[in-house]
mmCIF file of C-alpha atoms and ligand atoms in Angstrom:
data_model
loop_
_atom_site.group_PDB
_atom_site.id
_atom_site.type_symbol
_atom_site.label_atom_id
_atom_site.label_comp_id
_atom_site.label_asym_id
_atom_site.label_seq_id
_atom_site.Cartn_x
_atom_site.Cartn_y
_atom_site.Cartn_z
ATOM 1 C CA UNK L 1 11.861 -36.275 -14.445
ATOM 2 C CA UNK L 2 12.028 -34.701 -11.317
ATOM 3 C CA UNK L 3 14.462 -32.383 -10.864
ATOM 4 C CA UNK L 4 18.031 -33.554 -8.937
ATOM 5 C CA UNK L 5 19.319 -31.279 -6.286
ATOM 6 C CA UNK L 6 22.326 -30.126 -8.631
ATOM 7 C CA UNK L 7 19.905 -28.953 -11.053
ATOM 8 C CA UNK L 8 17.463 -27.374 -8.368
ATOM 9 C CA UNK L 9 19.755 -25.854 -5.488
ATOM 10 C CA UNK L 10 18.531 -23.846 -2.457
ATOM 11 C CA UNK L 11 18.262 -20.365 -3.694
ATOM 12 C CA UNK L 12 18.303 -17.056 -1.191
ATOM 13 C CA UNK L 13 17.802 -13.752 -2.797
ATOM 14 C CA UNK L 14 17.848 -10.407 -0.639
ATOM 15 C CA UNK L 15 14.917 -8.370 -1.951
ATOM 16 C CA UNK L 16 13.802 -5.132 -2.158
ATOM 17 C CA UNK L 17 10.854 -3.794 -4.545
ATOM 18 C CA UNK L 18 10.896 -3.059 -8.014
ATOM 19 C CA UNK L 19 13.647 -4.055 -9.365
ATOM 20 C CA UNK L 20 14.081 -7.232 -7.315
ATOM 21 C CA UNK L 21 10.660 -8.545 -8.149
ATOM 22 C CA UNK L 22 11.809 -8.175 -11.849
ATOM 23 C CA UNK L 23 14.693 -10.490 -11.409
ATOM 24 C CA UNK L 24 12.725 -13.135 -9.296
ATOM 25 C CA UNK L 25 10.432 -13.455 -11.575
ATOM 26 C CA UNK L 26 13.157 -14.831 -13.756
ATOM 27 C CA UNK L 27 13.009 -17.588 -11.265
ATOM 28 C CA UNK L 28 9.285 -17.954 -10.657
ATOM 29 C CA UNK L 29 8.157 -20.337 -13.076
ATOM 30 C CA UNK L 30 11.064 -22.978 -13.401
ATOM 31 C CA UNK L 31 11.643 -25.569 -10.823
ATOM 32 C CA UNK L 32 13.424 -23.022 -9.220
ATOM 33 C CA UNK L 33 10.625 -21.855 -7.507
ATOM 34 C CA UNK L 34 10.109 -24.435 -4.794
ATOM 35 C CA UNK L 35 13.426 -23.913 -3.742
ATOM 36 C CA UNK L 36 13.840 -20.234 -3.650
ATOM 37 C CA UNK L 37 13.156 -18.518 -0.077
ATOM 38 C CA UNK L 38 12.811 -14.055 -0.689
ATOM 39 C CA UNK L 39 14.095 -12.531 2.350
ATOM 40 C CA UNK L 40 12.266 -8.558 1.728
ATOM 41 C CA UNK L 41 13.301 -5.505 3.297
ATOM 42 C CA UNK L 42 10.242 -4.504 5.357
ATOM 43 C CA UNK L 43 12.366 -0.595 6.548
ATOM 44 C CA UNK L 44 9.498 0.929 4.047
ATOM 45 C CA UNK L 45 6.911 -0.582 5.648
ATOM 46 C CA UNK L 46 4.395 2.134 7.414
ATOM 47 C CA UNK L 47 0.693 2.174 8.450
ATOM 48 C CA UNK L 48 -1.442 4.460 6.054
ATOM 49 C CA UNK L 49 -4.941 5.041 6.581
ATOM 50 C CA UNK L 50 -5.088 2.477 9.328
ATOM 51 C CA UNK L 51 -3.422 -0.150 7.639
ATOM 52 C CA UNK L 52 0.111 -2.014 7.740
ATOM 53 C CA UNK L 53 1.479 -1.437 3.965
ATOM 54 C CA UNK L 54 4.424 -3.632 3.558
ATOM 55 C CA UNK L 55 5.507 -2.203 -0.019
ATOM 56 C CA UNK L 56 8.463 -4.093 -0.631
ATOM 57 C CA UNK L 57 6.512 -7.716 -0.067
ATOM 58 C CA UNK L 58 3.614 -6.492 -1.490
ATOM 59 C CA UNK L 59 5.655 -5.710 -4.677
ATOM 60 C CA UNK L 60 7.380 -9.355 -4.175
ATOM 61 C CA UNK L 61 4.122 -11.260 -4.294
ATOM 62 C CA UNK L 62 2.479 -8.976 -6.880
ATOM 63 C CA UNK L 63 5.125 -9.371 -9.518
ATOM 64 C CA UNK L 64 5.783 -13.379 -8.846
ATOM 65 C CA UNK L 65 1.965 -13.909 -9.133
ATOM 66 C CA UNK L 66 1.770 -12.342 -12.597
ATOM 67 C CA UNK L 67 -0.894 -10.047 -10.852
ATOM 68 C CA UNK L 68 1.213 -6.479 -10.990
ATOM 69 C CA UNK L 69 0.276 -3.756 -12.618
ATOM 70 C CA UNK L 70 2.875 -3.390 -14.885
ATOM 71 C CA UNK L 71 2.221 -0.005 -15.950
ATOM 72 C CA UNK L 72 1.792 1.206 -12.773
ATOM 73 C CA UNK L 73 4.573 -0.602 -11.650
ATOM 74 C CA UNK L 74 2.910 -0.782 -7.896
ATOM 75 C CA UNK L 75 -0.368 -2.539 -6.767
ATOM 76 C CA UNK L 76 -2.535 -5.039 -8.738
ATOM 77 C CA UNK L 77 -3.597 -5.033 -12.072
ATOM 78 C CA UNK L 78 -7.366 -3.752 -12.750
ATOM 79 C CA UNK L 79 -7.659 -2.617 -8.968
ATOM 80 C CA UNK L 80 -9.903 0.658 -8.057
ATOM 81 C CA UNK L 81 -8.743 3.416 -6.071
ATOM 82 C CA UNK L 82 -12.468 3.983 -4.378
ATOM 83 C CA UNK L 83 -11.206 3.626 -1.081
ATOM 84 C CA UNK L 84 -8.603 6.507 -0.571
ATOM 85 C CA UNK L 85 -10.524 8.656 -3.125
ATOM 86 C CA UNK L 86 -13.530 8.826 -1.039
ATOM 87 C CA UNK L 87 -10.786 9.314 2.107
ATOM 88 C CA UNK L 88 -8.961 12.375 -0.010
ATOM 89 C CA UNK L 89 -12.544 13.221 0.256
ATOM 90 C CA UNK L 90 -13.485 13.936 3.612
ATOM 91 C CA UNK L 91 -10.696 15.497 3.844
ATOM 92 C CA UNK L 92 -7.371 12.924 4.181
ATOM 93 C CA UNK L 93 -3.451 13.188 2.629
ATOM 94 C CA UNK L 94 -3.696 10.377 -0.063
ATOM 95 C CA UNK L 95 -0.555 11.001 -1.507
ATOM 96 C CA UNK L 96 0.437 7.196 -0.739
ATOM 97 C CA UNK L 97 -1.755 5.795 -3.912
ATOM 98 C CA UNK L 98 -3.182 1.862 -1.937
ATOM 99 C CA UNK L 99 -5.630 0.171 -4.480
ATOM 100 C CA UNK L 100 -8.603 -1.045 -3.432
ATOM 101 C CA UNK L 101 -7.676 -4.800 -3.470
ATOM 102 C CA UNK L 102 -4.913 -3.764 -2.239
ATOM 103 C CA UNK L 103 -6.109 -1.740 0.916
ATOM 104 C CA UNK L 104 -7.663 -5.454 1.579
ATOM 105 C CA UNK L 105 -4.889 -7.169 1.533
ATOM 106 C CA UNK L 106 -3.491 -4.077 3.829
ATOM 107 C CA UNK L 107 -6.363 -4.528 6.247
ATOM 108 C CA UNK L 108 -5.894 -8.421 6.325
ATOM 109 C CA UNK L 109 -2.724 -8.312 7.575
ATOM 110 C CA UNK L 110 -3.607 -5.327 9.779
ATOM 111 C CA UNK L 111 -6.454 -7.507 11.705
ATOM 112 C CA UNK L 112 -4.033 -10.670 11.700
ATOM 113 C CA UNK L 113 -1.214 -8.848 13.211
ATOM 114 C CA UNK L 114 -3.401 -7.273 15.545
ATOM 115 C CA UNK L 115 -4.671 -10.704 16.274
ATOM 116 C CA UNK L 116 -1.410 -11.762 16.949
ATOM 117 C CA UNK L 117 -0.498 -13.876 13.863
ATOM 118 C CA UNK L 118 3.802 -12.399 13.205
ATOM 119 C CA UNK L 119 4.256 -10.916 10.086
ATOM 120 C CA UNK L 120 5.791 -14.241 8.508
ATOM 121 C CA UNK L 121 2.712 -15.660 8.760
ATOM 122 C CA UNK L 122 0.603 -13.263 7.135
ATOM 123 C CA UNK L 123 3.534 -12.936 3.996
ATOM 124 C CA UNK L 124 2.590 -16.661 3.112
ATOM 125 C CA UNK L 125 -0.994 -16.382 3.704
ATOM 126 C CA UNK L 126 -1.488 -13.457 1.300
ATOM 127 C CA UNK L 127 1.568 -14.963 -1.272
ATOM 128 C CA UNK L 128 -0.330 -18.012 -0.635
ATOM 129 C CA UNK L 129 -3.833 -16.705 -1.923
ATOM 130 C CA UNK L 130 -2.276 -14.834 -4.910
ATOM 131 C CA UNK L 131 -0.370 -18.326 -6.125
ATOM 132 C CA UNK L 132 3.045 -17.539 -5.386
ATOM 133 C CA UNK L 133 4.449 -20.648 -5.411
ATOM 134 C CA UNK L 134 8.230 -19.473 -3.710
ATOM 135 C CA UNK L 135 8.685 -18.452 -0.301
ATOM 136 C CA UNK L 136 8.561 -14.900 1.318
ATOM 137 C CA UNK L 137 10.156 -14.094 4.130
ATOM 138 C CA UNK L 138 9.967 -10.560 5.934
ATOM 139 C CA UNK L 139 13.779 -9.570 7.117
ATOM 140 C CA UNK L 140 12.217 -8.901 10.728
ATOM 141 C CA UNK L 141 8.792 -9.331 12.003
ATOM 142 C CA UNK L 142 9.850 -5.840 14.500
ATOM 143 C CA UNK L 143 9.359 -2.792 12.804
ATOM 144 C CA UNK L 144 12.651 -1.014 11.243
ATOM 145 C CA UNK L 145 11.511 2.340 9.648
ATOM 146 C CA UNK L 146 14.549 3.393 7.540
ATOM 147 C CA UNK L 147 14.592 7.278 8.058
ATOM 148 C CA UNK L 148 16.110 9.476 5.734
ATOM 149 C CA UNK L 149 18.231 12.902 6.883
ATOM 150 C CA UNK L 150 17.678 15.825 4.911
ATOM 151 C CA UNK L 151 20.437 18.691 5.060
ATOM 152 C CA UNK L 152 18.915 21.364 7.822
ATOM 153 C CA UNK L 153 18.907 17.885 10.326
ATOM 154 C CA UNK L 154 15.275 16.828 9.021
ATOM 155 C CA UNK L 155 14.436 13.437 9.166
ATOM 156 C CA UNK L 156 11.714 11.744 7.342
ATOM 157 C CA UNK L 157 10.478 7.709 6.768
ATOM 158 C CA UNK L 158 11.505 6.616 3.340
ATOM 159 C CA UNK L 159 8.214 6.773 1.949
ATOM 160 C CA UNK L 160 7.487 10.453 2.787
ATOM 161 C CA UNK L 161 11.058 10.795 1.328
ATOM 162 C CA UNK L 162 10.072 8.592 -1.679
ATOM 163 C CA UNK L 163 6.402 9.158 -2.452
ATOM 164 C CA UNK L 164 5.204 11.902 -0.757
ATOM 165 C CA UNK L 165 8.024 14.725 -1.266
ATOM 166 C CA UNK L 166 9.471 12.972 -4.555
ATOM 167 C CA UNK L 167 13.175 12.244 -3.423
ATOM 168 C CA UNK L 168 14.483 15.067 -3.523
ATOM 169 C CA UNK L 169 18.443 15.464 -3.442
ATOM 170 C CA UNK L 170 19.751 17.151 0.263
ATOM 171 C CA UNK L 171 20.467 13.796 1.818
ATOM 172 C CA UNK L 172 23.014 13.421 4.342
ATOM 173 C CA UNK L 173 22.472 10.607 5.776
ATOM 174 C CA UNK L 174 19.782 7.288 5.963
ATOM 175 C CA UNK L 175 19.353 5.848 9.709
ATOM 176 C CA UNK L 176 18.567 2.386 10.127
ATOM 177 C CA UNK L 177 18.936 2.108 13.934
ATOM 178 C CA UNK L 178 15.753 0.266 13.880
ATOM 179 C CA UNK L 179 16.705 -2.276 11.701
ATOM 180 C CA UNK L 180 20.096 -2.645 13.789
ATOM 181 C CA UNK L 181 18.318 -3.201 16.200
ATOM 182 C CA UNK L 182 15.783 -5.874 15.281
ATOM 183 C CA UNK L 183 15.998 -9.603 15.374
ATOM 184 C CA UNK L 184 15.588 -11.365 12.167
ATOM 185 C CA UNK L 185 11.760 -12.916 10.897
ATOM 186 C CA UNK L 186 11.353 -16.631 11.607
ATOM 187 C CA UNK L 187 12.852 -18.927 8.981
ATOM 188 C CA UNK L 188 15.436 -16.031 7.870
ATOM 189 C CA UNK L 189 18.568 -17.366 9.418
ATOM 190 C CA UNK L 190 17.824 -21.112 8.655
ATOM 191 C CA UNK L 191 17.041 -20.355 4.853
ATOM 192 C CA UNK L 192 20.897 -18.433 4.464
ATOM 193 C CA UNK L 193 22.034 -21.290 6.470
ATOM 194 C CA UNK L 194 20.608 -23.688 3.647
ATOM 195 C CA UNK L 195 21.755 -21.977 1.093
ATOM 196 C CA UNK L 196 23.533 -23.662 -2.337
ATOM 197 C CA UNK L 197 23.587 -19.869 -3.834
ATOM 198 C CA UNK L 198 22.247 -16.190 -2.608
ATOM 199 C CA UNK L 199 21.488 -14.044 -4.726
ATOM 200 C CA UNK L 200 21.773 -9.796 -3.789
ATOM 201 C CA UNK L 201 18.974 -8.718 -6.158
ATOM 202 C CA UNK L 202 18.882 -5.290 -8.317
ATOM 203 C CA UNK L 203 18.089 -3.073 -5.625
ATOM 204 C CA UNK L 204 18.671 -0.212 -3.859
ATOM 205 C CA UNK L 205 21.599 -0.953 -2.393
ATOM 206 C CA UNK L 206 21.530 1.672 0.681
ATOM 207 C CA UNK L 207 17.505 1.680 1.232
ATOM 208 C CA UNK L 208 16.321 -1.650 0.326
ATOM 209 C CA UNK L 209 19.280 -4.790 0.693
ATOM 210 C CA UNK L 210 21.888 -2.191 3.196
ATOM 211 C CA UNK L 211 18.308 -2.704 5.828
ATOM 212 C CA UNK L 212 18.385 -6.341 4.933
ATOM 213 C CA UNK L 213 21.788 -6.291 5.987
ATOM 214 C CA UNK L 214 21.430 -4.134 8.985
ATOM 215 C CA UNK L 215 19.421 -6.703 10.933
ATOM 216 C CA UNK L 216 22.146 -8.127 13.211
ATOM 217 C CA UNK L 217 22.913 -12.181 12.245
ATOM 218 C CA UNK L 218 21.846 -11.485 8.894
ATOM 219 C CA UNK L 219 25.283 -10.359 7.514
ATOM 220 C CA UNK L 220 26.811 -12.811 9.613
ATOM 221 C CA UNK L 221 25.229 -15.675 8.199
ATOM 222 C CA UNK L 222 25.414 -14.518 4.949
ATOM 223 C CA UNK L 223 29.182 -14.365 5.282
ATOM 224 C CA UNK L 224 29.177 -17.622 7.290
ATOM 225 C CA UNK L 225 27.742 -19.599 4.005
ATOM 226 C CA UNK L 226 29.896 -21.598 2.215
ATOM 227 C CA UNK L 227 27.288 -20.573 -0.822
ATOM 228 C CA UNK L 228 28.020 -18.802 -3.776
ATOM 229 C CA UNK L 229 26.751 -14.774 -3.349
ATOM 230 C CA UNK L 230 25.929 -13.260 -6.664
ATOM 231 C CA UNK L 231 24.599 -9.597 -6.996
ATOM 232 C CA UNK L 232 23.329 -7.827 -9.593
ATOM 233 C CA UNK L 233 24.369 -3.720 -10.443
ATOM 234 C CA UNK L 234 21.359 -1.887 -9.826
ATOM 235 C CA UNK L 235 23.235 0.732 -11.872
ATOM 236 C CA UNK L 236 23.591 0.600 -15.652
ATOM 237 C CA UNK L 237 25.217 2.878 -17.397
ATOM 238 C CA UNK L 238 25.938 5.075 -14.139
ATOM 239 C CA UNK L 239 22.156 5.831 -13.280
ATOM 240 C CA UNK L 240 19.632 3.788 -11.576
ATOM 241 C CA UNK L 241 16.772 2.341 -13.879
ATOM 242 C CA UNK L 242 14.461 3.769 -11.524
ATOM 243 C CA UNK L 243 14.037 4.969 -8.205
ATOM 244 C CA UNK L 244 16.281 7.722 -6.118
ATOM 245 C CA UNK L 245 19.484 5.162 -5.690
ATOM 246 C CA UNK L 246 21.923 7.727 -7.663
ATOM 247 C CA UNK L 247 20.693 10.679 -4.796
ATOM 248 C CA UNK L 248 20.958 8.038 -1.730
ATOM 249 C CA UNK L 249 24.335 6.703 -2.671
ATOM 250 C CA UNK L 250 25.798 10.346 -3.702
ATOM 251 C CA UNK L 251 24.579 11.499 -0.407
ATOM 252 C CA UNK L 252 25.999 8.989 1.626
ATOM 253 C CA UNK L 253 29.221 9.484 -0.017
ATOM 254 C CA UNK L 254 28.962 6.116 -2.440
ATOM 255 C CA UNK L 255 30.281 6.548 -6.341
ATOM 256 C CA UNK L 256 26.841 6.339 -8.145
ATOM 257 C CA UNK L 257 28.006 3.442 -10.356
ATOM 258 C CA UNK L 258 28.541 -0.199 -11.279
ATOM 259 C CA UNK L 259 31.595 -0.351 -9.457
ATOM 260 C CA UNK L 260 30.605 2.158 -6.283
ATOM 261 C CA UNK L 261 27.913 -0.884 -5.973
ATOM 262 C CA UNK L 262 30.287 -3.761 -6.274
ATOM 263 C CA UNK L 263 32.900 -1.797 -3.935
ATOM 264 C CA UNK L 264 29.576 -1.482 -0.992
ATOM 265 C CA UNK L 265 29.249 -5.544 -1.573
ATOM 266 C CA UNK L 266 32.902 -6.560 -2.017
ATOM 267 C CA UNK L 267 33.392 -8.168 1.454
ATOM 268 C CA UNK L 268 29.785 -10.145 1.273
ATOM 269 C CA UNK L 269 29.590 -11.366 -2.717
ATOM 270 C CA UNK L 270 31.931 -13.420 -5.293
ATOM 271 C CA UNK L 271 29.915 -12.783 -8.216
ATOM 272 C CA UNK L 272 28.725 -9.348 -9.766
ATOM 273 C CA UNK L 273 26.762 -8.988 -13.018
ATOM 274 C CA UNK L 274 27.474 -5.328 -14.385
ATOM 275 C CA UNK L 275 25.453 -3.974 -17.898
ATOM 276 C CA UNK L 276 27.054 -4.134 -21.095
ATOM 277 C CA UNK L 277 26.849 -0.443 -20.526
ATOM 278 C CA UNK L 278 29.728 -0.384 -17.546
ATOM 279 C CA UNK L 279 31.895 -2.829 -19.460
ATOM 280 C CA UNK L 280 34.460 -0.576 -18.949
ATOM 281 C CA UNK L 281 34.117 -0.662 -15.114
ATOM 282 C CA UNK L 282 34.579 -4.525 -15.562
ATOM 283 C CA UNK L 283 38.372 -4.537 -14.771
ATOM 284 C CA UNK L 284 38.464 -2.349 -11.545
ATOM 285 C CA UNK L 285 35.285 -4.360 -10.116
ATOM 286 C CA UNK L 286 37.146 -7.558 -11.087
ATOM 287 C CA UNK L 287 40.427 -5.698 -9.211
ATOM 288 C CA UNK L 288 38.268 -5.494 -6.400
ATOM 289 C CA UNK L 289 38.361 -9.756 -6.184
ATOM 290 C CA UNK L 290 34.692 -10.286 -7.609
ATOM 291 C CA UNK L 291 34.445 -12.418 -10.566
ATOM 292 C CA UNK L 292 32.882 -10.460 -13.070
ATOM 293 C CA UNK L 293 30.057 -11.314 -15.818
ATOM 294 C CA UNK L 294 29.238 -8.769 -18.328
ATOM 295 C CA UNK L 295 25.630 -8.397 -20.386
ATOM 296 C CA UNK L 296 22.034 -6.620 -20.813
ATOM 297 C CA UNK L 297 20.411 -6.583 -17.410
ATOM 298 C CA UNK L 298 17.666 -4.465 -18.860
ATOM 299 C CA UNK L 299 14.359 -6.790 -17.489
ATOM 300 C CA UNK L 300 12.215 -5.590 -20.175
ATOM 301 C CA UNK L 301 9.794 -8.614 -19.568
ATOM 302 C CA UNK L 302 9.697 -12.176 -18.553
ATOM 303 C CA UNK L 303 12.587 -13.607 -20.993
ATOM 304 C CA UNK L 304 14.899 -10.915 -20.310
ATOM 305 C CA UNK L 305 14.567 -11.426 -16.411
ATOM 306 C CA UNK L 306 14.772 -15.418 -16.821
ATOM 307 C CA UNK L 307 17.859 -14.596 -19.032
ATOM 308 C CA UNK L 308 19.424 -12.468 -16.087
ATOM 309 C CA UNK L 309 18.515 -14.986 -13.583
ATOM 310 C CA UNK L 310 20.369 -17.920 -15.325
ATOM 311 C CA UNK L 311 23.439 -15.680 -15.859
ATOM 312 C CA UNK L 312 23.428 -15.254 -12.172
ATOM 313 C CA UNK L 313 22.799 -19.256 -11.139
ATOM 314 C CA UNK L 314 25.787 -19.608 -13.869
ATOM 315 C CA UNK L 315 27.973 -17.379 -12.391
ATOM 316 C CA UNK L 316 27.074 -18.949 -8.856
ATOM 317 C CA UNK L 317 27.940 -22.575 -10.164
ATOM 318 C CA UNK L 318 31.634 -21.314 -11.049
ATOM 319 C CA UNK L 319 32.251 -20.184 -7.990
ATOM 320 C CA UNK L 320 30.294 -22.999 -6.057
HETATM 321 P P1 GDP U 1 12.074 0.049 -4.966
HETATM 322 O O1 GDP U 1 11.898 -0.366 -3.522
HETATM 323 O O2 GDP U 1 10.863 -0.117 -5.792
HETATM 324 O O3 GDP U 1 12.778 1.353 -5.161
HETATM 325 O O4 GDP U 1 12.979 -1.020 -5.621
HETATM 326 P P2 GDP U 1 14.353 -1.678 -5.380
HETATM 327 O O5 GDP U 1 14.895 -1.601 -4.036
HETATM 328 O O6 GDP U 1 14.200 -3.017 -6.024
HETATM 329 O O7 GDP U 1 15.336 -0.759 -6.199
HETATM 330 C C1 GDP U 1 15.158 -0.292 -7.404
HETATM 331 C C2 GDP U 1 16.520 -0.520 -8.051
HETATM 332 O O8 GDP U 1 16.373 -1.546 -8.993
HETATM 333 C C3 GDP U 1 16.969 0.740 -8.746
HETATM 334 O O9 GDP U 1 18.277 1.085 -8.327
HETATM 335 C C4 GDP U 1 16.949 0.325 -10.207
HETATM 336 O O10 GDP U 1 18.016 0.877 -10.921
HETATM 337 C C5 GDP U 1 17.048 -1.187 -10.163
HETATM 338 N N1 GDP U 1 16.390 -1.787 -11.310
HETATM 339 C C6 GDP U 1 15.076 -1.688 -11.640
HETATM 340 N N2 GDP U 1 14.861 -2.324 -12.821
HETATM 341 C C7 GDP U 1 16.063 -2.825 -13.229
HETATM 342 C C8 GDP U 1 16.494 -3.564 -14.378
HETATM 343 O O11 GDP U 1 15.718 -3.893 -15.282
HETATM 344 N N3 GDP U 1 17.824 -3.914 -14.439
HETATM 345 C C9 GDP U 1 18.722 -3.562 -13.464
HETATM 346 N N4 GDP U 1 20.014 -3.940 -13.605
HETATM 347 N N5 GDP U 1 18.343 -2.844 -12.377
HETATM 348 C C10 GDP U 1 17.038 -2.491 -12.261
#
């Protein structure tokens, strides 16, 4: 039977890398998938070795294609790293690790954009080509470098922050003037405005979905909705899973916690899905207005991310 429109509803998530490709994966093979539009932050996107790397997408369409490299937990499974190996060799920084495949995919949108084709357009061609069967939507086809300020007034892109100097703690501050002032990627606006339910994945809440966010109309629609808006604690057990999220929040002045998360989100979401782990945060976050579900958001593999997706659809319908 196919499925009715209660049972498949416009989905939105906001989207950074890891740890949002690990929750929409929970959503990947279902009949979700035809209805769920990925709106990406693209503030870590940067051009290495000659190419436009869009890590965040990349990530996106790697994971829902089943192609990641899971132990990795970047690029595609089985890929070769001839190409920047023989660059490190004459004499090139490779500390940004591209696979092979990869660096094609890199150099296809490279040659597309600089054929004129937006960014958009390019995210479905190579999501296309890779079977993703969802859509992927770049927050802004304009670039938006977030930049990260060190103490001492330095100021570096997030993935010299990230990858090259290892994240370390003296940050002050993150500057996403770019973002601010972008214009949002073509389809963005209309998918929010669509919506049944959006979804604020588990991710980094100040480098990867506060971007997202940063891109003016993009809040604004987002609060226009009349949809349910779910997020998920990128924190469990007050520490991120992975990634620097503990250093960036600290440093911008942000409790590293459950409920530091749910207090950045309170104006934007109705839902918040905590770890059992911060079930003792679940009374102040529910204090803060936000009804409140409470259970393993570990996503140790496919079953555990479907189960994390459902709880967050379920926690949508109540409030719908
Ligand atoms: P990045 O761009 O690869 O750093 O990825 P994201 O923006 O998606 O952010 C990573 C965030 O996802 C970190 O704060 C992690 O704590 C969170 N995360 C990763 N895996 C999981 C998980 O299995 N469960 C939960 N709740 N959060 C996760």
């Amino acid at each position: 039977m196919p499925p009715t429109r209660s049972e498949s509803p416009n989905l939105v998530a906001l989207a950074g890398g890891v740890g949002a490709a690990r929750f929409l994966r929970g959503l990947e093979p279902g009949p979700h998938a035809e209805r769920l539009t990925t709106i990406v932050n693209t503030g870590d996107d940067r051009v290495f070795y000659g190419v436009h790397v869009s890590p965040d997408i990349d990530i996106v369409s790697y994971t829902l294609s089943g192609r990641v490299d899971t132990s990795r937990g970047y690029g595609l499974e089985g890929d070769s790293f001839r190409v920047i190996e023989q660059l490190g060799m004459l004499g090139h920084e490779i500390w940004f690790r591209l696979g092979d495949l990869d660096f094609a995919h890199c150099q296809h949108r490279t040659l597309r954009l600089a054929g004129g084709a937006g960014l958009a357009t390019v995210t479905r061609e190579i999501a296309s080509a890779l079977g993703v069967r969802s859509r992927i939507l770049p927050m802004s086809e304009d670039p938006c470098p977030t930049v990260v300020e060190l103490s001492g007034g330095r100021r570096i892109h997030f993935e010299e922050y990230l990858v090259r100097d290892g994240a370390p703690d003296e940050v002050i501050g993150v500057d996403l003037s770019a973002a601010q002032a972008a214009t949002p990627g073509p389809g963005v606006l209309d998918a929010i405005a669509v919506a049944d339910v959006i979804l604020i994945s588990p991710s980094n809440p100040v480098v990867s979905i506060a971007p997202i966010l940063a891109v003016p109309g993009i809040r604004d629609a987002v609060l226009a909705s009349d949809a349910p808006v779910v997020a998920i604690s990128p924190i469990v057990g007050g520490a991120p899973v992975k990634g620097p999220a503990d250093r960036l929040l600290r440093g911008l002045g942000h409790e590293v916690s459950a409920r530091g998360v749910a207090a950045l989100y309170r104006d934007l979401v109705d839902g918040y899905i905590l770890d059992e782990r911060d079930a003792a945060l679940e009374a102040d976050i529910a204090a803060l207005g936000l009804r409140t579900h409470v259970m393993d958001t570990i996503m140790r593999d496919t079953t555990t991310s479907q189960r994390l997706a459902q709880a967050a659809l379920e926690l949508a319908a109540e409030g719908a």
